[in-house]
Coordinates of C-alpha atoms in Angstrom, one line a residue:
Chain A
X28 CA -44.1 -38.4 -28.1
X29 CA -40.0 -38.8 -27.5
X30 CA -39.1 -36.8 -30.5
X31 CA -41.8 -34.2 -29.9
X32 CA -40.3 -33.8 -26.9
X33 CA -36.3 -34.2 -28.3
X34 CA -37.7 -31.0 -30.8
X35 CA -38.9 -29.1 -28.0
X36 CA -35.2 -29.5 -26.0
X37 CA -34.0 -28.7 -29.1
X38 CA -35.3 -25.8 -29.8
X39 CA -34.7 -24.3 -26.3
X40 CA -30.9 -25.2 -26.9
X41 CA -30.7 -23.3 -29.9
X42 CA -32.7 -20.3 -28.8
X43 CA -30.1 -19.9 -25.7
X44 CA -27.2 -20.7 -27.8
X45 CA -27.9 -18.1 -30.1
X46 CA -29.0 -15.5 -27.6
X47 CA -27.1 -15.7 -24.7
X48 CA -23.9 -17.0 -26.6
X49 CA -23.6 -15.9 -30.3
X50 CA -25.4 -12.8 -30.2
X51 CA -22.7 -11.7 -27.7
X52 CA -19.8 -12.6 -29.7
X53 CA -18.8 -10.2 -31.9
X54 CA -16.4 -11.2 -34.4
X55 CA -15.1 -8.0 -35.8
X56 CA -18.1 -6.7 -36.1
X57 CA -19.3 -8.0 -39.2
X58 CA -19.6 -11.6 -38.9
X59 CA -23.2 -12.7 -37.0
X60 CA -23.6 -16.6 -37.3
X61 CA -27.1 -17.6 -37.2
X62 CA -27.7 -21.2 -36.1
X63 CA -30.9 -21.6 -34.7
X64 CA -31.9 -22.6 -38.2
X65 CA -30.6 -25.8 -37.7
X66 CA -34.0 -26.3 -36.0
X67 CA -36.2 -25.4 -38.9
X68 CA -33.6 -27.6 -41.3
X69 CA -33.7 -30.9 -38.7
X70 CA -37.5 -31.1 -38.4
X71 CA -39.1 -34.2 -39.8
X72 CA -39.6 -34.3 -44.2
X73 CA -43.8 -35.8 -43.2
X74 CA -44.5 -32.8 -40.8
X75 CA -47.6 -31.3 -42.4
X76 CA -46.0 -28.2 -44.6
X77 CA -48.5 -25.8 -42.6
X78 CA -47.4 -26.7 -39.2
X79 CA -44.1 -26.4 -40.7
X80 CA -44.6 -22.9 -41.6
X81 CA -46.4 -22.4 -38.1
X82 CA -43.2 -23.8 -36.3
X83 CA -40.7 -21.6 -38.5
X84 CA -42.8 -18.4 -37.7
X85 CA -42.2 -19.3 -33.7
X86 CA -39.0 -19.6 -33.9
X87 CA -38.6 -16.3 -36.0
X88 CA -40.5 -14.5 -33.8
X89 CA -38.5 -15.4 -30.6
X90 CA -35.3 -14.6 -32.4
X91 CA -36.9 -11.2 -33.4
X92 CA -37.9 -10.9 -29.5
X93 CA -34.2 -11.6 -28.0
X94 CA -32.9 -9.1 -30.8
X95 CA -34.8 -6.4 -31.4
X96 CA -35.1 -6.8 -34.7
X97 CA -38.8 -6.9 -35.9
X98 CA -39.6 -9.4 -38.2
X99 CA -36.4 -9.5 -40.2
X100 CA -36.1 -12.8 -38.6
X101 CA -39.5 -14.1 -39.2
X102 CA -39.6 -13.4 -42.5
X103 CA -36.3 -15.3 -43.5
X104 CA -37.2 -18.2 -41.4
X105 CA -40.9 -19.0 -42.7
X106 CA -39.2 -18.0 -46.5
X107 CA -37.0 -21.1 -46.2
X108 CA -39.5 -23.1 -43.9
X109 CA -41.6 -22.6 -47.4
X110 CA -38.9 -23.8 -49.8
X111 CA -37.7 -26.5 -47.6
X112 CA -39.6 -29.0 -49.1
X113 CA -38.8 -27.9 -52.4
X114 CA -34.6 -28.1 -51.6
X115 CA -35.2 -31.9 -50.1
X116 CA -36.6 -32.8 -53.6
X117 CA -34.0 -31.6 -55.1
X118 CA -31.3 -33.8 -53.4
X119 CA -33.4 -36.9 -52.7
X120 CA -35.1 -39.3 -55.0
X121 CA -38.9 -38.7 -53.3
X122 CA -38.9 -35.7 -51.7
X123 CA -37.7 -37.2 -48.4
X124 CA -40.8 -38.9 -47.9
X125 CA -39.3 -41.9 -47.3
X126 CA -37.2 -40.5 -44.3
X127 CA -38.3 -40.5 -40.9
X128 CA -35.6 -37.6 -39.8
X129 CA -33.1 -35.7 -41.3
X130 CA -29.5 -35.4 -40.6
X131 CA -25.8 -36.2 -41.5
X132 CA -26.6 -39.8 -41.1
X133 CA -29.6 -40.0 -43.3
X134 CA -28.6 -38.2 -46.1
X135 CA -24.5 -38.4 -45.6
X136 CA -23.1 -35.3 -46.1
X137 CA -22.3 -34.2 -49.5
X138 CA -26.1 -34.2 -49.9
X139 CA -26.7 -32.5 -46.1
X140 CA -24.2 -29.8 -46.6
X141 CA -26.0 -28.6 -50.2
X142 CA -29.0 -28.6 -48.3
X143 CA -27.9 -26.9 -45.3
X144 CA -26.1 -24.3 -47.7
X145 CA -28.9 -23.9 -50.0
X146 CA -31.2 -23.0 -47.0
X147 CA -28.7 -21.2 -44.7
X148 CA -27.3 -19.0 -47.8
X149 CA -31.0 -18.4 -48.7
X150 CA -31.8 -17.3 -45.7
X151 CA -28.9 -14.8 -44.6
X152 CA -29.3 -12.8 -47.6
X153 CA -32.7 -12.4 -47.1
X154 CA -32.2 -11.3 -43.6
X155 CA -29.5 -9.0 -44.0
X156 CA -31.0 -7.6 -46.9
X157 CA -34.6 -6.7 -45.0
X158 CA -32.2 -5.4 -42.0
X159 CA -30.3 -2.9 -44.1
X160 CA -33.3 -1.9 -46.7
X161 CA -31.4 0.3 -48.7
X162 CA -30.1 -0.4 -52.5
X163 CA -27.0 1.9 -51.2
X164 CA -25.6 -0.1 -48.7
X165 CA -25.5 -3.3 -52.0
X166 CA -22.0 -4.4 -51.5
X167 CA -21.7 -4.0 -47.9
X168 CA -24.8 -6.1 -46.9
X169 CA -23.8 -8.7 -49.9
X170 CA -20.9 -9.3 -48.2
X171 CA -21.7 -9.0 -44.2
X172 CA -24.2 -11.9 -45.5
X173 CA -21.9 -13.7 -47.3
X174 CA -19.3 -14.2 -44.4
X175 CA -22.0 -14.9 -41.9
X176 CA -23.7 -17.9 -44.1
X177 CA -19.9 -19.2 -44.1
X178 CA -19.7 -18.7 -40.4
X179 CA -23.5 -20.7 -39.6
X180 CA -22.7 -22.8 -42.2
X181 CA -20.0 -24.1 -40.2
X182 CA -21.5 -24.3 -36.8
X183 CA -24.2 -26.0 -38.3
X184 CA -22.1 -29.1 -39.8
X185 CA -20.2 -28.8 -36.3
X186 CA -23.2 -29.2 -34.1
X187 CA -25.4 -31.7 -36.5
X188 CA -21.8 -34.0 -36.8
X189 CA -21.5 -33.7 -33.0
X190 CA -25.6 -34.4 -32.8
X191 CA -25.8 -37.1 -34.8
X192 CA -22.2 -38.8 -33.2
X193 CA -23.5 -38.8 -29.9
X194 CA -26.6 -40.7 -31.4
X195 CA -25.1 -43.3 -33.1
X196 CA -23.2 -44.5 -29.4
Chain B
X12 CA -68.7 -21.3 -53.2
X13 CA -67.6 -25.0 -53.1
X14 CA -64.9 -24.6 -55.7
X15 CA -63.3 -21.8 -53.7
X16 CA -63.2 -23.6 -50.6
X17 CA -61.3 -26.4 -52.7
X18 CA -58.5 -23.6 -54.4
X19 CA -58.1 -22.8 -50.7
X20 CA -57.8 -25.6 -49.3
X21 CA -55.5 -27.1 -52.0
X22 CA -53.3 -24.1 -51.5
X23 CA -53.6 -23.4 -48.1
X24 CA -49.9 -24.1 -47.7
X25 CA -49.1 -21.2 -50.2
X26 CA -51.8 -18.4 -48.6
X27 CA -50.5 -19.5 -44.8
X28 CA -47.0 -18.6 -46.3
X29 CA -48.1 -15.3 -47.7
X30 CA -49.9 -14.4 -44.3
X31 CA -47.0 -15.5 -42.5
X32 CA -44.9 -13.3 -44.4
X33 CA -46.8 -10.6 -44.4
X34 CA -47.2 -10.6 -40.9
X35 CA -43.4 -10.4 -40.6
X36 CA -43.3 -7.4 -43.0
X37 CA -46.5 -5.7 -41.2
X38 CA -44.4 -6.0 -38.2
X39 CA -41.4 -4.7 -39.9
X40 CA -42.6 -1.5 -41.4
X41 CA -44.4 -0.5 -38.0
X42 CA -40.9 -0.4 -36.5
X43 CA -40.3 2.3 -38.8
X44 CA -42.9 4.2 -37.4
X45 CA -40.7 5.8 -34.0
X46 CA -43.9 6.3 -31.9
X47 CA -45.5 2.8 -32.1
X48 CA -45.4 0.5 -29.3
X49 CA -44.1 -2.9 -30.8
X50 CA -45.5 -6.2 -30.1
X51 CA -41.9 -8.3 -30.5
X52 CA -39.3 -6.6 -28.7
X53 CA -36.8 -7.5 -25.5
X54 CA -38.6 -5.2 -23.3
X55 CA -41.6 -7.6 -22.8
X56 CA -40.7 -9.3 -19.2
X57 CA -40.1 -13.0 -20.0
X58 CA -37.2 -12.1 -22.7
X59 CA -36.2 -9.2 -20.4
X60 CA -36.0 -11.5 -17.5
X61 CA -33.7 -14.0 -19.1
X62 CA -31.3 -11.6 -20.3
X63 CA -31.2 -9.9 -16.5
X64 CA -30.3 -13.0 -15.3
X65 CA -27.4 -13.8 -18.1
X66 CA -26.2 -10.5 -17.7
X67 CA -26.4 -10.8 -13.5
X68 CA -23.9 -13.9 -14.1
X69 CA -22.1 -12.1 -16.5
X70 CA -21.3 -9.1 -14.5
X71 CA -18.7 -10.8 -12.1
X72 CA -16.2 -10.9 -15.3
X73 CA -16.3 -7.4 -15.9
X74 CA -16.1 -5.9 -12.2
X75 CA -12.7 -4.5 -12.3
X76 CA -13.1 -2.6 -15.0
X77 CA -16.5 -1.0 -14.3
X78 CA -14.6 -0.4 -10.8
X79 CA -12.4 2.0 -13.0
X80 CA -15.4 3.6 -14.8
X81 CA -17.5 4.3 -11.7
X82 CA -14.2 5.6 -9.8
X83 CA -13.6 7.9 -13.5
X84 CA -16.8 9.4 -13.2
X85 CA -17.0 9.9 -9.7
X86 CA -14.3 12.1 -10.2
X87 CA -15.8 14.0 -13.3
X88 CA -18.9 14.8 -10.9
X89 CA -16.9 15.8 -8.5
X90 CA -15.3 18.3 -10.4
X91 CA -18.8 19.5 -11.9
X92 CA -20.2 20.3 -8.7
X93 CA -17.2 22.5 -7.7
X94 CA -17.7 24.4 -10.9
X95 CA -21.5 24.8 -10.9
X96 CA -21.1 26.0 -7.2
X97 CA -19.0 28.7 -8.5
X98 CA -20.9 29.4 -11.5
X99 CA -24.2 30.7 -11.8
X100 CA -26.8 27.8 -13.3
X101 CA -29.0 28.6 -16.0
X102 CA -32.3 28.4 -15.7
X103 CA -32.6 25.8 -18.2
X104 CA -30.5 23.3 -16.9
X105 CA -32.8 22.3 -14.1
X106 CA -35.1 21.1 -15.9
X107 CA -33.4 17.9 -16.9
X108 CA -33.6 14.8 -14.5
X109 CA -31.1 11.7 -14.7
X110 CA -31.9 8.3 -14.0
X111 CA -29.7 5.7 -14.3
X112 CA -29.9 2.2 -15.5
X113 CA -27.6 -0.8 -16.1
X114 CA -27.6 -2.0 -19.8
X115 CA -28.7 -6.0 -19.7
X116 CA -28.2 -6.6 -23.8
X117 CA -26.3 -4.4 -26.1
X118 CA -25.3 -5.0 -29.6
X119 CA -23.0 -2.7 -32.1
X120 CA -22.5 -5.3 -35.2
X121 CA -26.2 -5.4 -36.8
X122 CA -27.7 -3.0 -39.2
X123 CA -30.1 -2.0 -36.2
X124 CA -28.9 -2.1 -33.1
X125 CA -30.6 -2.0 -29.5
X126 CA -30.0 -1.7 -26.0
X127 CA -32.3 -3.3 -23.2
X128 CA -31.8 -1.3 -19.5
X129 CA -33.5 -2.6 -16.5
X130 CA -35.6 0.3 -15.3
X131 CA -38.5 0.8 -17.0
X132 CA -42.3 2.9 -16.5
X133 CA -42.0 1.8 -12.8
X134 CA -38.8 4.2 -12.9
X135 CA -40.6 7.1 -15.4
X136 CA -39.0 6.0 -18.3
X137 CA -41.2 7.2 -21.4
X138 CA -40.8 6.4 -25.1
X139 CA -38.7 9.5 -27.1
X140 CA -36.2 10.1 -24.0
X141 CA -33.0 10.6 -24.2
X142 CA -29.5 8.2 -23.1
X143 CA -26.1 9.0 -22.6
X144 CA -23.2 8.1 -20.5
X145 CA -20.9 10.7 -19.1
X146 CA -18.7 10.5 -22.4
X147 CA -21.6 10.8 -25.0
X148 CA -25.1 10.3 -26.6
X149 CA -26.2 6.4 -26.7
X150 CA -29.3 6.6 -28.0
X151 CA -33.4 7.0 -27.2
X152 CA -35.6 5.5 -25.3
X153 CA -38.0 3.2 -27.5
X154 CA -39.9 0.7 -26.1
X155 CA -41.2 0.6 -22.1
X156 CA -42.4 -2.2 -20.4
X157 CA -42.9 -2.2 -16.4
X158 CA -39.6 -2.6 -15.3
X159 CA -37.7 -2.9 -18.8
X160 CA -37.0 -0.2 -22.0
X161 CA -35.3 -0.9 -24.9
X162 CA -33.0 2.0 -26.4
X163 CA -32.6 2.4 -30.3
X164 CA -28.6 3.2 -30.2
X165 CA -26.7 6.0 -32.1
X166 CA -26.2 2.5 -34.3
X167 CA -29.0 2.2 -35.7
X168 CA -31.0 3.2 -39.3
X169 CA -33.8 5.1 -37.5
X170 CA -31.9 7.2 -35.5
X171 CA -31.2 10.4 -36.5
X172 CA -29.7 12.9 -33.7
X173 CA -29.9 17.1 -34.4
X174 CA -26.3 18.2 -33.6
X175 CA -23.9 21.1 -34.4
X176 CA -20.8 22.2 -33.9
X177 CA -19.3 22.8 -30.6
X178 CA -17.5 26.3 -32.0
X179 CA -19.9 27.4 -34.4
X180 CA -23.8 27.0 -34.5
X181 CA -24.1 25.4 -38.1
X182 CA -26.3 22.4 -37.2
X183 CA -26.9 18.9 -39.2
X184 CA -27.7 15.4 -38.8
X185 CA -25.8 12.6 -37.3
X186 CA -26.5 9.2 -38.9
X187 CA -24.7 6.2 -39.0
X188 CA -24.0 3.7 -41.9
X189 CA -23.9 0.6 -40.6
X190 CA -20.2 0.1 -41.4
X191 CA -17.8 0.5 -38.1
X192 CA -19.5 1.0 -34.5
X193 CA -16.8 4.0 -34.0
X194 CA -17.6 6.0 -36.5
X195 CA -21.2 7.9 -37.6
X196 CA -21.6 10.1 -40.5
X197 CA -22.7 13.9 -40.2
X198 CA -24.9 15.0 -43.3
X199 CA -26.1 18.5 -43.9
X200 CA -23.4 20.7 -43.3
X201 CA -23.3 22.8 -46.3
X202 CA -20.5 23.5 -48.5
X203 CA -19.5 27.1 -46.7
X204 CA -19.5 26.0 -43.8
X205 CA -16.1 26.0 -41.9
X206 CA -14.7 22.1 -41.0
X207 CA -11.6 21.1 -39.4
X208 CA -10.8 17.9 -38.3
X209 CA -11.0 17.5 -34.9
X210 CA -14.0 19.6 -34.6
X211 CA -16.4 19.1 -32.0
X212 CA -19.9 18.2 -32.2
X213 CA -22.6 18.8 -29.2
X214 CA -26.1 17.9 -29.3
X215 CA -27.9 21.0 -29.6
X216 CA -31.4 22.9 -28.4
X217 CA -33.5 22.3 -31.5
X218 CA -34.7 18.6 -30.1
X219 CA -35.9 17.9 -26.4
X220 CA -34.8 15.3 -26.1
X221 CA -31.4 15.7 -25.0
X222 CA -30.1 18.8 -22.9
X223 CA -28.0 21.4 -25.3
X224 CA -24.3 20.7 -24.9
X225 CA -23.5 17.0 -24.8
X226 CA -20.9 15.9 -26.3
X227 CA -21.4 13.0 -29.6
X228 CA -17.7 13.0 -31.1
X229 CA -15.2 15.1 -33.1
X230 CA -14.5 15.2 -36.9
X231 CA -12.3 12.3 -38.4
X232 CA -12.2 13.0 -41.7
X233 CA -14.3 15.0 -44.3
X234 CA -14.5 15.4 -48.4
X235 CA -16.4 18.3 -50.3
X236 CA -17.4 17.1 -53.4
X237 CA -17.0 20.3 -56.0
X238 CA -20.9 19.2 -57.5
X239 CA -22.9 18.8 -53.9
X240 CA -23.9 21.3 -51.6
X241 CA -22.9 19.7 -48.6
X242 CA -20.0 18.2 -46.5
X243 CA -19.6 14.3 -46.3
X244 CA -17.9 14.2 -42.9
X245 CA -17.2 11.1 -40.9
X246 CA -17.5 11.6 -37.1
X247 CA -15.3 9.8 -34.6
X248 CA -18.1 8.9 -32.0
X249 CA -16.9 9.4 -27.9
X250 CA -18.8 6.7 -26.8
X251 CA -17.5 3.2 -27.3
X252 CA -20.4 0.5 -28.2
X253 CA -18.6 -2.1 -27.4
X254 CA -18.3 -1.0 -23.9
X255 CA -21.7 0.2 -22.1
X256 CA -22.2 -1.0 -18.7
X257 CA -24.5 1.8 -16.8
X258 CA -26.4 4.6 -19.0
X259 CA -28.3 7.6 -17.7
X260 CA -31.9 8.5 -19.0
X261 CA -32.6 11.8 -19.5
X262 CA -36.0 13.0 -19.0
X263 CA -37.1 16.7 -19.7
X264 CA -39.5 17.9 -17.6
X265 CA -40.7 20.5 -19.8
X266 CA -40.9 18.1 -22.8
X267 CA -44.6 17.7 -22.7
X268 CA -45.2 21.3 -22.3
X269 CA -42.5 22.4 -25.0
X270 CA -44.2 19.8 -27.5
X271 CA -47.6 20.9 -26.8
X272 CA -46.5 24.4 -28.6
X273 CA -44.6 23.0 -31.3
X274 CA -47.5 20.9 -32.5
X275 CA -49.6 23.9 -32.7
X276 CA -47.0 25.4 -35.0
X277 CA -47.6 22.8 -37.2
X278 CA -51.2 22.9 -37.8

């Protein structure tokens, strides 16, 4: 009940964080970090891969809400909500089964950053590739999305480091 | 029977992904469509409420500033009455209305990009109407809730604003191309057409939704390319994105009246 509840605050945090703080910076007007994934990276490896999906639609969907934007963010976050299980196997033994949570601490982080990157890169490109729908616009959208996956990538291993610090006292 | 039940079930993981998605998409493509009322948007009152109240807080930081603005325009009014009291107004003019509204999100740095304003159908606000500031065109009016809209900016892959040129009527279509919030691209202007830089481009009388005459931006740079037809011409816009406090609505009152003819054109 204490970590449903600890993934409820968190996703709160990161809905405001991204809304009411990142969406307003604008950093030259082509960088747009993205970090509410961290929610959909951090949940439990034995959460059911429907609810999973269920979860990763939610979140999408309130992003899509606060920004206007229709799906584009739904559709990236239940894409790597799918292949989230999929990444885990790749950098751990079992799948993850064997971990109760994930994060810097369980998995240290040469192992969390791949699977952070894999998920965070996968999903940018996605995102900023539905947003722009044209073939035309190639280069630009590779490399808005290419400078914004840097960007969350970042904030990501800053807040999960800071997260999982604050734990460990 | 029993044998499908167990391919679903076994895969239910995989068809709750593809209805997931396709959701998503669904949702997507209907934002295409400019008339539909959309389900996810920042106009529905819990999201609109939360932004209000970020943006209430917010507002203390910028108060000088918007001082300047208000104190800028006043002036520019000012001025306009004195000269419509001497000139004679059309007849056409007086059927535009203003409302105005304060802008509670804004964005300029995604593909798409949308403004939420606090009045909404409570104030008359209707989907397909027009915003400006006294500089420029913003956008139009897309989504109404009770007491919130949402306006798809200049910025944004849908819109598409009829304009011509201020000295000549030669008319085209402003666009933008998602690179840099000050600058929108002009397309159909065809080769023989006369372009300067510096030219000015006003909204003209071919759309209602906005009022013949307002000003969208000048010409910063344009290239003929000997094989097209047409001008590629890049337009400095007079509005600055990054900068919208208060916006005005326009609403036509003949709109309804001047659609109802032009739909019978069509059939």
């Amino acid at each position: 009940m204490n970590k449903f509840i600890q993934h409820i605050i968190r996703f709160v945090f990161l809905v405001l964080l991204q809304v009411l703080i990142l969406n307003n910076i604008q950093f030259s007007g082509y960088i747009n970090p993205f970090v509410y994934i961290l929610f959909i990276l951090l949940l439990p490896p034995k959460l059911p891969k429907a609810l999973l999906l269920v979860l990763a639609f939610t979140m999408g969907l309130t992003m899509d809400m606060f920004s206007d934007s229709l799906g584009v963010h739904t559709a990236a976050s239940v894409l790597i909500a799918y292949i989230r299980p999929g990444v885990l196997g790749m950098i751990t033994t079992k799948g993850g089964e064997e971990l109760e949570t994930i994060g810097i601490k369980q998995l240290r982080f040469t192992r969390f950053f791949t699977y952070a990157a894999i998920l965070t890169f996968i999903h940018h490109f996605t995102l900023f590739y539905i947003e722009a729908f044209r073939i035309s616009e190639f280069l630009a959208t590779f490399s808005r999305a290419f400078i914004s996956s840097i960007c969350s990538l970042l904030l990501i291993l800053i807040i999960e480091s800071l997260r999982s610090n604050s734990l460990r006292k | 029977m029993r044998n499908l039940f167990t391919f679903l079930f076994r895969h239910h993981v995989f068809f709750l992904f593809l209805l997931l998605e396709l959701t998503a998409l669904a949702m997507l493509i209907q934002s295409h469509d400019y008339h539909a009322s959309r389900f996810a948007s920042s106009s529905h009152a819990w999201a609109g409420n939360v932004l209000e109240n970020y943006q209430n807080s917010a507002d203390y930081l910028s108060l000088r500033k918007v001082n300047t603005l208000l104190a800028e325009e006043n002036t520019a009014l000012k001025n306009l009455i004195q000269q419509n009291s001497e000139e004679e107004q059309s007849h056409l003019e007086g059927n535009y209305q203003y409302i105005s509204a304060k802008v509670i999100k804004n964005s300029y740095n995604k593909r798409n990009n949308y403004l939420t304003i606090n009045k909404g159908a409570l104030h008359g606000l209707e989907n397909g109407m027009g915003v400006c500031v006294d500089k420029g065109v913003v956008g139009i009016v897309r989504d109404v809730s009770e007491n919130y809209a949402t306006v798809m900016s200049l910025l944004n892959n849908n819109t598409v604003i009829s304009t011509r040129f201020a000295k000549s009527n030669h008319f085209g279509d402003l666009r933008w191309d998602g690179h840099s919030h000050e600058y929108a691209q002009l397309y159909s202007i065809e080769k023989y057409v006369d372009v300067s830089v510096g030219d000015s481009l006003i909204t003209n009388s071919y759309s209602s939704v906005f009022p013949e005459g307002l000003f969208l931006g000048t010409v910063n740079r344009f290239e003929r390319d000997e094989q097209a037809n047409f001008y590629d011409i890049e337009v400095d816009l007079a509005v600055d994105f990054s900068n919208i406090d208060y916006v005005y609505i326009v609403k036509n009152q003949l709109r309804g009246e001047r659609q109802l003819i032009e739909s019978k054109q069509g059939e």
